[in-house]
Structure formats: C-alpha cells, structure tokens
mmCIF file of C-alpha atoms in Angstrom:
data_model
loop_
_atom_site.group_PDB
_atom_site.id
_atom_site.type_symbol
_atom_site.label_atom_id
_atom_site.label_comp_id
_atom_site.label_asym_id
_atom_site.label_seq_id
_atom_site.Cartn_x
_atom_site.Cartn_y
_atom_site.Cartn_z
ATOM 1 C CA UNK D 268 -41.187 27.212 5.089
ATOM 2 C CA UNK D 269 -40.824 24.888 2.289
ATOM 3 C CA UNK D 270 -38.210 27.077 0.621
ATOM 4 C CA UNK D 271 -36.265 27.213 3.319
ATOM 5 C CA UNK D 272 -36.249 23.380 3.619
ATOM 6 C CA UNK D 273 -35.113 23.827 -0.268
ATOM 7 C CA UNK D 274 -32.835 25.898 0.248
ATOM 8 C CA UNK D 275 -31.153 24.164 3.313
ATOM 9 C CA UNK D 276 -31.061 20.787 1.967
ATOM 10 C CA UNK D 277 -29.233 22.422 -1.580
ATOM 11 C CA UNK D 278 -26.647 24.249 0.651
ATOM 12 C CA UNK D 279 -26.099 20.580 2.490
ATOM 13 C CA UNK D 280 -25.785 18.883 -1.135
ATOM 14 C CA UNK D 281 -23.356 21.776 -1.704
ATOM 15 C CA UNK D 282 -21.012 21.103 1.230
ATOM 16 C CA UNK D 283 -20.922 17.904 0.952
ATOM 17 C CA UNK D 284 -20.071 17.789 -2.913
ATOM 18 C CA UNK D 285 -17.267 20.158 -2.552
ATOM 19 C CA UNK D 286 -15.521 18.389 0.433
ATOM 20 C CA UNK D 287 -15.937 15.042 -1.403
ATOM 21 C CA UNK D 288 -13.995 16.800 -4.342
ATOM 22 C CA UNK D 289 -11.372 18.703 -2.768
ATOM 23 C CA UNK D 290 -10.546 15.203 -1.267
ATOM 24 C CA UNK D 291 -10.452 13.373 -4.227
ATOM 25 C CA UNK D 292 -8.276 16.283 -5.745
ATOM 26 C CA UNK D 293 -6.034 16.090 -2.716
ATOM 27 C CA UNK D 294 -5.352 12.040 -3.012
ATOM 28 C CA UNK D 295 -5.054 12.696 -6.770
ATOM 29 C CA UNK D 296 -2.365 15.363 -6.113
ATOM 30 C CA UNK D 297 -0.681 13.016 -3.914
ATOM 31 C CA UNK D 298 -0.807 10.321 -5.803
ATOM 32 C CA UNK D 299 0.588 12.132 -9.292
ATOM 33 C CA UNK D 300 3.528 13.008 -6.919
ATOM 34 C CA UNK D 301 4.107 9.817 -5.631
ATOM 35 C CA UNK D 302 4.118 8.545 -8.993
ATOM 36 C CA UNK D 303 6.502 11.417 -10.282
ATOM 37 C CA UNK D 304 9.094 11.502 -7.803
ATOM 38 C CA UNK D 305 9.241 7.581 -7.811
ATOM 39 C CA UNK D 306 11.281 7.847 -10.625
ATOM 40 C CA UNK D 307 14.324 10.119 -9.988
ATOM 41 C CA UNK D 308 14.435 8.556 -5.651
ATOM 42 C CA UNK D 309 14.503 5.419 -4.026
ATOM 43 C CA UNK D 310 12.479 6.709 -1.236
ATOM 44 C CA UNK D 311 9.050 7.211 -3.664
ATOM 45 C CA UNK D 312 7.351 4.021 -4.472
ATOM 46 C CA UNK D 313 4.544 3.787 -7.083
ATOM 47 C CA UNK D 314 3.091 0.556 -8.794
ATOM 48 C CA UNK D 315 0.055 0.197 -10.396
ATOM 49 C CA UNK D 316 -1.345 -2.801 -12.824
ATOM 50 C CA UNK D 317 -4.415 -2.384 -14.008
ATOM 51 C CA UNK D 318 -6.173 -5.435 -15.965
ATOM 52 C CA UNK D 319 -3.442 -7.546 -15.728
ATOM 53 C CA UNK D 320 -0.637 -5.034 -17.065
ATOM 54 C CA UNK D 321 1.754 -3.229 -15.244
ATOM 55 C CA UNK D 322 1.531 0.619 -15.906
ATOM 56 C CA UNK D 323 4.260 2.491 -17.118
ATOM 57 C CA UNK D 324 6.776 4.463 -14.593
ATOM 58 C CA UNK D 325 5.484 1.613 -11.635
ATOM 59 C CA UNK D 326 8.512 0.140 -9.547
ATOM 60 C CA UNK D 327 8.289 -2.982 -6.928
ATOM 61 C CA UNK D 328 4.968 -3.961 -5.468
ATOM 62 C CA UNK D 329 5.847 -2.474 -2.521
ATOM 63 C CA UNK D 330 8.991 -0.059 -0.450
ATOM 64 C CA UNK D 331 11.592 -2.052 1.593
ATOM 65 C CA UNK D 332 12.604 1.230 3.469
ATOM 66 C CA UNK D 333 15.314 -0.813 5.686
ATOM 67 C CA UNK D 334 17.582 -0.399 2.328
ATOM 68 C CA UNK D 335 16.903 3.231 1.594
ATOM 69 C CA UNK D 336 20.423 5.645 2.669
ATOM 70 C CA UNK D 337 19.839 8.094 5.278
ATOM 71 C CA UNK D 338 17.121 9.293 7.598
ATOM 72 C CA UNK D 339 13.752 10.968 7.008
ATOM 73 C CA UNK D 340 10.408 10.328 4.618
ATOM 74 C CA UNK D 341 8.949 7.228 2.732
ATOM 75 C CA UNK D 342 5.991 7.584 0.111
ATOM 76 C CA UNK D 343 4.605 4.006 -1.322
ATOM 77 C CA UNK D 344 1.291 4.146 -3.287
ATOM 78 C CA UNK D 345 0.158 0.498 -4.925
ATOM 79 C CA UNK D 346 -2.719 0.028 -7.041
ATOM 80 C CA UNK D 347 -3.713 -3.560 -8.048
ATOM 81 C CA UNK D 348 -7.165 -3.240 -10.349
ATOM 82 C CA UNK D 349 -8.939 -6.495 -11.888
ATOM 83 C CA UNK D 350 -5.491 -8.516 -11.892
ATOM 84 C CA UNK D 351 -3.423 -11.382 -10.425
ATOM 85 C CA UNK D 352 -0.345 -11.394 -8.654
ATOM 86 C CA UNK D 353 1.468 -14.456 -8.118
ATOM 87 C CA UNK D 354 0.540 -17.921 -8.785
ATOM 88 C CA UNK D 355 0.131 -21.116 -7.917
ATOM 89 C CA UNK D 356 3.877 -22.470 -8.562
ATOM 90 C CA UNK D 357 4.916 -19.249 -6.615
ATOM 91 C CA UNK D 358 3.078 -19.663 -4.363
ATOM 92 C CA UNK D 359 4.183 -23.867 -3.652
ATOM 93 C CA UNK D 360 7.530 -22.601 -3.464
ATOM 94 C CA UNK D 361 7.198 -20.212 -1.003
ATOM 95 C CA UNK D 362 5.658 -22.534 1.698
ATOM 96 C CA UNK D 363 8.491 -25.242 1.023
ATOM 97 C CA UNK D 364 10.477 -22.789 1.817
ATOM 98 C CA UNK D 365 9.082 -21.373 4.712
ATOM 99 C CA UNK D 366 8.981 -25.277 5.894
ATOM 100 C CA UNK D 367 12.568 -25.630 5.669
ATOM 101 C CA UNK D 368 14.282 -25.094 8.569
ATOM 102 C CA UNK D 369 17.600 -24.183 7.198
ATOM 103 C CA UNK D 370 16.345 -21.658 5.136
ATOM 104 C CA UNK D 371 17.358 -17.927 5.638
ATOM 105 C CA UNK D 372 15.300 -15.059 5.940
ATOM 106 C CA UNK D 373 11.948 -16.439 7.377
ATOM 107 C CA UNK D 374 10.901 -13.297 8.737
ATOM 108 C CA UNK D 375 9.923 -10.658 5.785
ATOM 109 C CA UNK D 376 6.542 -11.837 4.092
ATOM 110 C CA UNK D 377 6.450 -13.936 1.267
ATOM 111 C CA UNK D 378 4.614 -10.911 -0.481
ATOM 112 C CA UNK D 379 4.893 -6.777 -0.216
ATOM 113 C CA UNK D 380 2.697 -4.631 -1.185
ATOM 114 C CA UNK D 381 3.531 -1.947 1.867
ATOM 115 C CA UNK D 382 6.076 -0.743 3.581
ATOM 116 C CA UNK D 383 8.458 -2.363 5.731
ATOM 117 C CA UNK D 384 10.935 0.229 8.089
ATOM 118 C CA UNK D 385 13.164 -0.254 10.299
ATOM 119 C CA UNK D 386 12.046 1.853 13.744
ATOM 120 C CA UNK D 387 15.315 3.979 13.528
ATOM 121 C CA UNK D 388 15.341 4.238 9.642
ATOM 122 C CA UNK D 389 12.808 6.336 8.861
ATOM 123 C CA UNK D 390 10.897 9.464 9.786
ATOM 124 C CA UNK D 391 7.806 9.913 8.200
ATOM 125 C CA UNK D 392 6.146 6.864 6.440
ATOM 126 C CA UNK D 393 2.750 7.127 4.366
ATOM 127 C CA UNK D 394 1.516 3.971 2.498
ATOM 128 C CA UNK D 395 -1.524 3.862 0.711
ATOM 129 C CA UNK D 396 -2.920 0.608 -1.330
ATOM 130 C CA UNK D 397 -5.644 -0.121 -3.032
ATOM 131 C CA UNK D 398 -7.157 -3.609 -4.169
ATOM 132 C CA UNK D 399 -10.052 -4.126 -6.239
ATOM 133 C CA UNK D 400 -11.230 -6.881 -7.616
ATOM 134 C CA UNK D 401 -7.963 -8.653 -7.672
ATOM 135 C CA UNK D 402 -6.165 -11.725 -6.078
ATOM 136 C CA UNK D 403 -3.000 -11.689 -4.615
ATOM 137 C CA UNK D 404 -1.113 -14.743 -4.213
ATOM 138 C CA UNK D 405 -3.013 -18.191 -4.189
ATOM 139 C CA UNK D 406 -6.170 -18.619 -1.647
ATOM 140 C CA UNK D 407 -5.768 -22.753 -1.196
ATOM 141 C CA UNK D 408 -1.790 -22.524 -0.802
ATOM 142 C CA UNK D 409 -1.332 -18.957 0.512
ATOM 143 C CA UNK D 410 0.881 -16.456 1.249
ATOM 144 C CA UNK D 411 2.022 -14.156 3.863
ATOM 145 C CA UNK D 412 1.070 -10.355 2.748
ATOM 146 C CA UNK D 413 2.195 -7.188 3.660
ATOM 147 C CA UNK D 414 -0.180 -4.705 2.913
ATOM 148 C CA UNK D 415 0.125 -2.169 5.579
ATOM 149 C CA UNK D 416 3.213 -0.592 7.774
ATOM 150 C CA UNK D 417 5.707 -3.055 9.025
ATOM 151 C CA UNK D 418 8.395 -1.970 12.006
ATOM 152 C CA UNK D 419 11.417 -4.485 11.840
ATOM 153 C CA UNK D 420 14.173 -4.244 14.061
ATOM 154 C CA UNK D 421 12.133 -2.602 16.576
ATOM 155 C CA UNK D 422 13.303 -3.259 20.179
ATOM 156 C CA UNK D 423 11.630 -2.699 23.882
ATOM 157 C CA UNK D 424 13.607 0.485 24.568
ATOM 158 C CA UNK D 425 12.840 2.550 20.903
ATOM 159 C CA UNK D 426 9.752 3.615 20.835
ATOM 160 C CA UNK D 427 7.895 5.205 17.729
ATOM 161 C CA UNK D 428 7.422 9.030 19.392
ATOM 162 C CA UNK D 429 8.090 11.564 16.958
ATOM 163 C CA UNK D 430 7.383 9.280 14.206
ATOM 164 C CA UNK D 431 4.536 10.302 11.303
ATOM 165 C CA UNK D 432 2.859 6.866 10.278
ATOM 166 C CA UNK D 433 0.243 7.231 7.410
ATOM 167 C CA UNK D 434 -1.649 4.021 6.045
ATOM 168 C CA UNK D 435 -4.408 3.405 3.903
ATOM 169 C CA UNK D 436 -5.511 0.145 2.748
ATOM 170 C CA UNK D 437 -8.496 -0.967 1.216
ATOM 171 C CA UNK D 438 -9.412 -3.788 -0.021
ATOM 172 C CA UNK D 439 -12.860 -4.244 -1.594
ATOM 173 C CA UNK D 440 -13.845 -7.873 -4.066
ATOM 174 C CA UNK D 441 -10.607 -9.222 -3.305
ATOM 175 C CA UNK D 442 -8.580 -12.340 -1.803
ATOM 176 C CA UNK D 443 -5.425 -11.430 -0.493
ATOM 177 C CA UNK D 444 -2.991 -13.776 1.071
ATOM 178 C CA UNK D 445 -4.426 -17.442 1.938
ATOM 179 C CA UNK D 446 -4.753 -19.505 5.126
ATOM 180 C CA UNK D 447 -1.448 -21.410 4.906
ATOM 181 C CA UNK D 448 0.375 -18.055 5.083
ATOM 182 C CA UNK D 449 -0.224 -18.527 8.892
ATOM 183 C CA UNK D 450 1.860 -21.828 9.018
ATOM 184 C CA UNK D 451 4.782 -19.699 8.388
ATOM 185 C CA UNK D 452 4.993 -18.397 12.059
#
C-alpha cells in the first residue's frame, strides 16, 4: 500500500513539473518572438529594462496600435524589473496639463505600458506585462497608466465579436500610477 502511495504521489510531482515547464517554455517561445519580430514590424512591441537600464532591441513602453497600417494582429510584451519610470518633474507636468482646459489630447493616459486599439483597427491583440519590484510614475503626484487593453474609438453599434483579445498583467512589489491620476477624468 505504501508503495503505491509512493508511487502515486511521484507520478503527481511528475505531471505537475512537466506542465509547469512546457508553460514556461511556451511564454519563453513567445516572448523570444515578440522580441525578434519587434524589430523588422511596427506591429511587434518589446521593451524590457531591467535594473534601471533599458535592454537592447526594446522599443516604446508600450503599442499605440491606432497608428499601425492595415488590419489584423498586435503583439506587445513589457518587462519593467527593479527600475523607475518617470519622475517627479514628469510627473508635475503631466497633471498641469491634464488641468488645463485648453489642452489637446486629454484622453490617452499620461503613461503606456499596453496596448491601445482602435475597435476597427485591429484583429487579434495579445499584451502581456510584467512589473516587479518597480515604480511607475510618481505615487504622491500620479499618473494615469495603461497597463492592459485599451478600445478607443469604440462606438454603441461595433461590437468586439470576432475579435482575439489576450492580456496578461501582473504586477507583484510594485506602485503603479498614483491617486491624482484619477483627477484627470
């Protein structure tokens, strides 16, 4: 009896050891690919700093796919490591401007780090980000931050059927974004 409790639990260890890995190969696969294709087309984003530097091959901190040419998929993969982006001067700009009531342009976010379509631009959209122990913009003054999937332009009538959305964020030991990015709405 006891070796078949042995023997079950090592064949549970097993399974669950080889799916863990043949999902971190898949994300790894994706992400090489992402980061590959990024530089020959504008529709392949890929930024990463890690420890305060900005790796090589990395574009924008994140994929305005409104200005992309023509019709179908979007890949964006950000990864922000034990860094800062943005600062406090930035950051005091940014709300005087959003205060202003002249100024243009008041509804993208002060900050992108995913992926903002317009509903009949794209296809296919997949965004993943990852933040660890990082800040992003200032906490006190704030920012508005785009970290996910953003739809612009979207009206009552269009509706997103037949459209592949993928998004991954997470966020772990991080501030991202700050209370006074909600006095910009």
């Amino acid at each position: 009896m006891i070796k078949i409790r042995l023997l079950f639990s090592m064949f549970c260890v097993c399974l669950f050891a080889s799916t863990s890995a043949e999902a971190d190969a898949l994300e790894q696969f994706n992400k090489n690919r992402i980061k590959q294709m990024s530089k020959h087309s504008d529709r392949y984003n890929y930024y990463e700093k890690k420890n305060g530097v900005v790796k090589r091959g990395s574009k924008n901190t994140g994929l305005d796919a409104r200005k992309v040419k023509g019709f179908g998929k979007v890949h964006n993969w950000v990864e922000i490591n034990n860094s800062k982006l943005g600062g406090v001067t930035r950051s005091i700009g940014k709300r005087f401007k959003a205060a202003n009531p002249m100024a243009r342009n008041k509804g993208g976010p002060d900050r992108n780090l995913g992926v903002i379509s317009g509903c009949k631009k794209v296809r296919s959209v997949s965004n993943t980000v990852k933040i660890k122990n990082s800040k992003i913009e200032n906490g006190l003054i704030g920012a508005d931050v785009n970290s996910g999937v953003s739809m612009k332009g979207c009206s009552r009538g269009v509706s997103l059927t037949g459209k592949s959305i993928k998004n991954s964020v997470t966020i772990s030991k991080s501030r991202v974004g700050g209370a006074a990015g909600l006095l910009k709405k």
